[in-house]
Every structure is written in C-alpha cells, then in structure tokens.
CSV table of C-alpha atoms in Angstrom, one decimal:
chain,number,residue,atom,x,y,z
A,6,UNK,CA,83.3,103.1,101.7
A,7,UNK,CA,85.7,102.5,98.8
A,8,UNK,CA,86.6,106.6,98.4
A,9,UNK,CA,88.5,106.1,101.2
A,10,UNK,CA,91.8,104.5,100.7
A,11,UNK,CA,92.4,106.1,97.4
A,12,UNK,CA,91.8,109.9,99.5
A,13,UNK,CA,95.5,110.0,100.2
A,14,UNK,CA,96.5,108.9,96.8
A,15,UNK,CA,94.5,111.4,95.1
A,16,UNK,CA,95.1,114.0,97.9
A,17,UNK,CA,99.2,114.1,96.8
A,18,UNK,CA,98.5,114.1,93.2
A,19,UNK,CA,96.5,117.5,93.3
A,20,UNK,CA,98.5,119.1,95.7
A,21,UNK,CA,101.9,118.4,93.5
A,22,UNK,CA,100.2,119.6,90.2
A,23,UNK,CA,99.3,122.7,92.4
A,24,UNK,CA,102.4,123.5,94.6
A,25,UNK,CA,105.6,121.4,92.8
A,26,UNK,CA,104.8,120.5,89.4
A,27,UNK,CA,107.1,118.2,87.2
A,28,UNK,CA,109.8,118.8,89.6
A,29,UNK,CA,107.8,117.4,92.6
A,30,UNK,CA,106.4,114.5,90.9
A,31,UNK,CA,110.3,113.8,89.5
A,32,UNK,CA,110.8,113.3,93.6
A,33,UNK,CA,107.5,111.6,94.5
A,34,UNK,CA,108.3,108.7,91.4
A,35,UNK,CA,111.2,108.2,92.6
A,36,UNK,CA,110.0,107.5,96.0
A,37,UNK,CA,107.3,105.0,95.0
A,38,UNK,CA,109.7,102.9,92.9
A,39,UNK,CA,112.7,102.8,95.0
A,40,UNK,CA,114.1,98.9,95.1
A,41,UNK,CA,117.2,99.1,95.9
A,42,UNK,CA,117.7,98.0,99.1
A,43,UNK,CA,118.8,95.2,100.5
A,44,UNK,CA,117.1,91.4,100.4
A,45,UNK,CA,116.6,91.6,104.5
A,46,UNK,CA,114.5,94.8,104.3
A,47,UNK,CA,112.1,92.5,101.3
A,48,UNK,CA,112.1,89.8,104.0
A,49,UNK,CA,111.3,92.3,106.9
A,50,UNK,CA,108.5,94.2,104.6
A,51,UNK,CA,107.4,90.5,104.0
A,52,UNK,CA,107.4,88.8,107.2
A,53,UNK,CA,107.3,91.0,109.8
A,54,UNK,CA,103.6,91.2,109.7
A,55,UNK,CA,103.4,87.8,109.8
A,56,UNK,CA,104.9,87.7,113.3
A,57,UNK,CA,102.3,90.7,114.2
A,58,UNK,CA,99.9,88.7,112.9
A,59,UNK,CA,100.4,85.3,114.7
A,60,UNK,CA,101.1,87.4,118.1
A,61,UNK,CA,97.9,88.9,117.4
A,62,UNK,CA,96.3,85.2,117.1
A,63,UNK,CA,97.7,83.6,120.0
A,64,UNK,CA,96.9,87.0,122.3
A,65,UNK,CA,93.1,86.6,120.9
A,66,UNK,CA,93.5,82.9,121.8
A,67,UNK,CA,94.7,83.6,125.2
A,68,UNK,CA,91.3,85.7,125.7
A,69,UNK,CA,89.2,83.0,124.9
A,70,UNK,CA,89.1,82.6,121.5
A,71,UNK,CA,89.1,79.0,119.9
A,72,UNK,CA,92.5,78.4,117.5
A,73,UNK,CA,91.8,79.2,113.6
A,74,UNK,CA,91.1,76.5,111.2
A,75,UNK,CA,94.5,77.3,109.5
A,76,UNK,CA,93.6,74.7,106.9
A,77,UNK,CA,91.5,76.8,105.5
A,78,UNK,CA,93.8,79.0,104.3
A,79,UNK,CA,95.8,78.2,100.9
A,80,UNK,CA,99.0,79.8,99.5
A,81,UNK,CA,97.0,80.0,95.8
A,82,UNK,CA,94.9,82.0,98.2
A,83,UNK,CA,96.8,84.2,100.1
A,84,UNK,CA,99.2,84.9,97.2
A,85,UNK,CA,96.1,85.6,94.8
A,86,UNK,CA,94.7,88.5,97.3
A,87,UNK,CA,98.2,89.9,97.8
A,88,UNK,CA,98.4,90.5,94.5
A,89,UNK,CA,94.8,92.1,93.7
A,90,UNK,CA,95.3,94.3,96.9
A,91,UNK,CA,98.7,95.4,95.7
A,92,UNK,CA,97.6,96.7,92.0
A,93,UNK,CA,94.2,97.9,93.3
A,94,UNK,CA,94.0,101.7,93.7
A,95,UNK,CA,90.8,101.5,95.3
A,96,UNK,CA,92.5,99.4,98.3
A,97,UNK,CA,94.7,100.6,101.2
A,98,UNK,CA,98.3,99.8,100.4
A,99,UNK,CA,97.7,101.6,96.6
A,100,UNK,CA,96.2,104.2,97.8
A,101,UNK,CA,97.3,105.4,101.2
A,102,UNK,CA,100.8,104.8,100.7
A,103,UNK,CA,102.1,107.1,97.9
A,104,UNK,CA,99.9,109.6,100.0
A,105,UNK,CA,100.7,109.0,103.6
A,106,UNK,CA,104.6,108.0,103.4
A,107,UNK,CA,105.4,109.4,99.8
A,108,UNK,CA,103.9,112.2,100.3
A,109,UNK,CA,102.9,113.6,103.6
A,110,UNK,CA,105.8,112.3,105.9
A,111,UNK,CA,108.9,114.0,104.2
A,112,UNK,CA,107.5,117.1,104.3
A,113,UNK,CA,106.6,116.8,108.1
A,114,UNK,CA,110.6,115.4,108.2
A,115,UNK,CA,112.0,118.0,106.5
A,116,UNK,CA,111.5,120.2,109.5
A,117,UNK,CA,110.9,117.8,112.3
A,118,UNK,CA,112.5,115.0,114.2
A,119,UNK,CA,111.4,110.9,112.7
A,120,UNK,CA,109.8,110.4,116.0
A,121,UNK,CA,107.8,113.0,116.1
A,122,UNK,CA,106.9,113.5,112.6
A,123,UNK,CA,105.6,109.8,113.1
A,124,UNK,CA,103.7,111.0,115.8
A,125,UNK,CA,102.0,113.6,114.4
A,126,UNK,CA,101.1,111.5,110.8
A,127,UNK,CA,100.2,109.0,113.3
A,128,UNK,CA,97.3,111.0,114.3
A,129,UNK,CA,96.5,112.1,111.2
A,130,UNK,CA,95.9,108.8,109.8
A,131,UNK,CA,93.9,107.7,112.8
A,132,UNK,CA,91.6,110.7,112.2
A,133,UNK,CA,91.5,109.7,108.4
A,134,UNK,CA,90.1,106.5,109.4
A,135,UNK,CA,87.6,107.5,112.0
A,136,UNK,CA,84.7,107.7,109.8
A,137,UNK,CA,85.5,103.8,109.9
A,138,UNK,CA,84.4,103.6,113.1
A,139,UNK,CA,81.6,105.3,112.6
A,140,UNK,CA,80.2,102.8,110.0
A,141,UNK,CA,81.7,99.6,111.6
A,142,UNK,CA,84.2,98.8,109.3
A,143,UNK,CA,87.0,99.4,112.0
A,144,UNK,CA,86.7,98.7,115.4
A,145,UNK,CA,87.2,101.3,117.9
A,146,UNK,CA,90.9,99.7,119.0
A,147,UNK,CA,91.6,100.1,115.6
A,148,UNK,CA,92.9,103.7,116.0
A,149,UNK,CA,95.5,103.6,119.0
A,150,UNK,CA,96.9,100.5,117.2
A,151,UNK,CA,96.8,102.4,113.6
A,152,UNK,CA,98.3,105.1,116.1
A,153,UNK,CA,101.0,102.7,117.0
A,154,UNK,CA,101.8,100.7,114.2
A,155,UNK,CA,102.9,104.2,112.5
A,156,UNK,CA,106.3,103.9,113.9
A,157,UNK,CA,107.0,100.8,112.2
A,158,UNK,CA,106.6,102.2,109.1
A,159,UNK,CA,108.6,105.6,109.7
A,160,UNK,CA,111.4,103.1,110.8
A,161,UNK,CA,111.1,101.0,107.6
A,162,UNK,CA,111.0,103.8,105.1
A,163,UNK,CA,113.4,105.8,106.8
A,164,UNK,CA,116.3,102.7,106.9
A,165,UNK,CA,115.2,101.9,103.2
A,166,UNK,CA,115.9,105.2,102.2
A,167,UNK,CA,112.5,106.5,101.8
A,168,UNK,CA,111.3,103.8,99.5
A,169,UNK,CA,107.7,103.9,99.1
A,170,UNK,CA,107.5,100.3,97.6
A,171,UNK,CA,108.8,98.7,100.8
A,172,UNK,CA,105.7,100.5,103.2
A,173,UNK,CA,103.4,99.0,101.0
A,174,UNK,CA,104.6,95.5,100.9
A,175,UNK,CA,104.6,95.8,104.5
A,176,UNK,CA,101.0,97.4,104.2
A,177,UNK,CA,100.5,94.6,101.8
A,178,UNK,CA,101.5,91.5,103.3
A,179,UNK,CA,99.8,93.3,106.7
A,180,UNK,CA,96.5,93.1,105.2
A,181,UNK,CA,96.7,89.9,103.1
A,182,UNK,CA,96.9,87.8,106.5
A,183,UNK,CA,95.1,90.3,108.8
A,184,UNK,CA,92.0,89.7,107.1
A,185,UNK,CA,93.1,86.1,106.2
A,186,UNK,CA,93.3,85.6,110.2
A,187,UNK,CA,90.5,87.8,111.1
A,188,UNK,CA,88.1,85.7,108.4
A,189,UNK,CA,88.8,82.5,110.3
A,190,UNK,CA,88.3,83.9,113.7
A,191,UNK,CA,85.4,85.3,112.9
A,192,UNK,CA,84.0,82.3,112.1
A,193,UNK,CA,84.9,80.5,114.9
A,194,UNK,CA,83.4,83.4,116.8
A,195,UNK,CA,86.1,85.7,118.6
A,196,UNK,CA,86.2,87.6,121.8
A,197,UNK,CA,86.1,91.5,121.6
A,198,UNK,CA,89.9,91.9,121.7
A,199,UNK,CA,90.4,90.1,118.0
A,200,UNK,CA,91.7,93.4,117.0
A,201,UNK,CA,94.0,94.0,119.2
A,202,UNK,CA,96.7,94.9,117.1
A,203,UNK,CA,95.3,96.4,114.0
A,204,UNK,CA,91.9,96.6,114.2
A,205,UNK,CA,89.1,96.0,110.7
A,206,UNK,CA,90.3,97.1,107.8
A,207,UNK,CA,87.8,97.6,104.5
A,208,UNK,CA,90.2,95.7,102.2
A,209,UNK,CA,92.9,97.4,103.6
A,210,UNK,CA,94.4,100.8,104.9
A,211,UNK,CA,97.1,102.6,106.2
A,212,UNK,CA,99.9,103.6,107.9
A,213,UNK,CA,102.6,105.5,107.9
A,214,UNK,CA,106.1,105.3,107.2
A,215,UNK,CA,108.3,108.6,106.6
A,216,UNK,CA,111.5,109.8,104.1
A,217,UNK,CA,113.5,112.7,103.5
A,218,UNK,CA,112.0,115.5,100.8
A,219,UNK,CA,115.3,115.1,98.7
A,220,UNK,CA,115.5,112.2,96.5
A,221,UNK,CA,117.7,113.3,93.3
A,222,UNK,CA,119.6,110.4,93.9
A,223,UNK,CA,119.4,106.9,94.8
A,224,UNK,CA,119.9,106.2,97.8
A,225,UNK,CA,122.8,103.0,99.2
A,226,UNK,CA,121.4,100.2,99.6
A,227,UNK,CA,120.8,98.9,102.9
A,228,UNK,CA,122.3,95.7,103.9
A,229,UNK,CA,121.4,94.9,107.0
A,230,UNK,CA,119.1,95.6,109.9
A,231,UNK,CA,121.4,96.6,112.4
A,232,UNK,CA,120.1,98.0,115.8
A,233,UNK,CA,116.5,99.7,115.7
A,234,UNK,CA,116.8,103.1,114.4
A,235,UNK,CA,114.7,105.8,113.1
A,236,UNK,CA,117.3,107.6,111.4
A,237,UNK,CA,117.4,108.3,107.6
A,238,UNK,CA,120.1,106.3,106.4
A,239,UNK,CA,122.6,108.6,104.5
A,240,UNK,CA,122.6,108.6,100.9
C-alpha cells in the first residue's frame, strides 16, 4: 500500500493550488523548513521516541515476550534507514507530515482550542489509516495509540513554533527504532500486545502535530522545555 503515506502530502498540495495559491504555499514552506529552535527540542524530536520505544519493549517483555537480540542492531543500520525514510516521499514522515501538521492542523487551530484540534486530527488520522487494518499492515491497537500519540505532536509543533521539520524527526526517529524493535521481536516471537504503543507501520506513518495559520515571520526560538504545554509559543 505505498499510495498511502504520500495521500496527505499530495492532499495539501492540491488543495493550496486550489484555495491559497502562492500566498499559501509562501506559509506552508515556511512551516516545513522552520529550524530555528532551540538544541533541546532536536534532542526531544530525537530521543523522545527512543524512551517510547524502550517502554514499549520492556511492557512487551513484561507480557511474555523474550528480550530482543539488541546486537542485532547497528548504528550504520539504524542511521542508514533514518535517512532513506526521511527523504522518501513515498514513506510516512515525508509524506504525512507536511499534510497532517503543515497543513491540516493550523487550520483546525485557527478556530479551535490545541487540545481539541489534536483531538479531532487525531481521529482523522486514525481513520486515514484504517484501511491498514484491513490489510494487516497495522494492527488493530494501532489506532487508539495513533489516536493517542497525536498529542505529542500538537505539543511539539506548537512549542517549536509550528515547525514542520521537528514532527517529522520525531515521526522519523519514531519509525526508524519502532520497526528496528518490532523486527527483533518478531523474530523472537512476541505476544499480541507488541504493539502496544504504536501499532505496524508500512515503512512508516503518521501523526499529528499542530501550528498557528500565520507564519510571515519566524518565530523565537525556543530554549527550553519548560512545563508541558500545548500552547503556541508567541512569536
């Protein structure tokens, strides 16, 4: 099923040329390429699914499943996907991203609250991934925790300053050691809560994250955490 991560991707593009033209697209690039934040929200994009990850592992352990052969894995390895999957259109972060948080969530936050805007694009993006289901490429806990994991994202993109570039590291580095992890277990055999916490992805997918429709200007840069927000930092 590889239409299906690009959908999003392609889905913004047509609707700007139709409804916003150059003026629309001036926004949506600047969204994508936003970098200017600050070094903890690149360590946060970076490692923070790591963490979800190794919970993830040591809950599917605690139900019975046998510890991953983590010398298996290499950094040539892990560093080598991450970087196919972040280029590749035809993979999740590339092409649900610019779609689902460049796109979709500021206009459901220019007239709604974070929270609930997250909601509702969480559901959307559950349903977009249904058909996955369907065809056993994502297993059926897949959705509530595609569901759940929205709210990261709207948190991250909103304290970044609706930068596009950090939800899909996150995405990213999400799916580089999900798979990574889900590869091993498999093959060590794994009880039927493995996907506890994100569920099969086909070469990755998405979530959502969420940002403010203006962007004429940069936003500041974000310098530290601070307490867990889902505010749009001001610009």
């Amino acid at each position: 099923m590889e239409f299906l991560p690009i959908g999003p991707l392609a889905a913004a593009i047509i609707v700007i040329a139709l409804a916003e033209g150059r003026p629309g697209f001036l926004a949506w690039g600047r969204r994508l390429i936003r970098w200017r934040v600050g070094w903890v929200w690149y360590a946060v994009a970076l490692l923070l699914p790591a963490v979800l990850v190794l919970v993830t592992g040591l809950t599917t352990m605690a139900l019975g499943a046998s510890a991953p052969g983590l010398a298996q894995l290499t950094w040539n390895g892990l560093l080598t996907v991450f970087a196919v999957r972040l280029v590749n259109p035809l993979d999740g972060p590339r092409g649900e991203e610019p779609g689902f948080r460049g796109y979709a969530l500021p206009l459901l936050q220019a007239s709604r609250p974070p929270l609930v805007s997250a909601a509702i694009l969480g559901v959307l993006v559950a349903l977009w991934h249904l058909p996955l289901v369907l065809f056993g490429g994502l297993s059926v806990i897949g959705l509530p925790t595609t569901f759940a994991i929205t709210f990261l994202y709207v948190w991250l993109f909103n304290r970044t300053g609706s930068s596009v570039l950090l939800t899909l590291l996150f995405h990213n580095s999400q799916g580089t050691l999900h798979d990574a992890f889900l590869r091993l277990h498999r093959s060590r055999r794994r009880p039927r809560g493995a996907d506890l916490l994100r569920g099969r992805r086909p070469r990755g997918s998405g979530h959502c994250g969420a940002g403010p429709p203006g962007m004429a200007q940069a936003p500041r840069p974000a310098t530290a955490v601070g307490r867990f927000s889902f505010r749009r930092r001001p610009r």
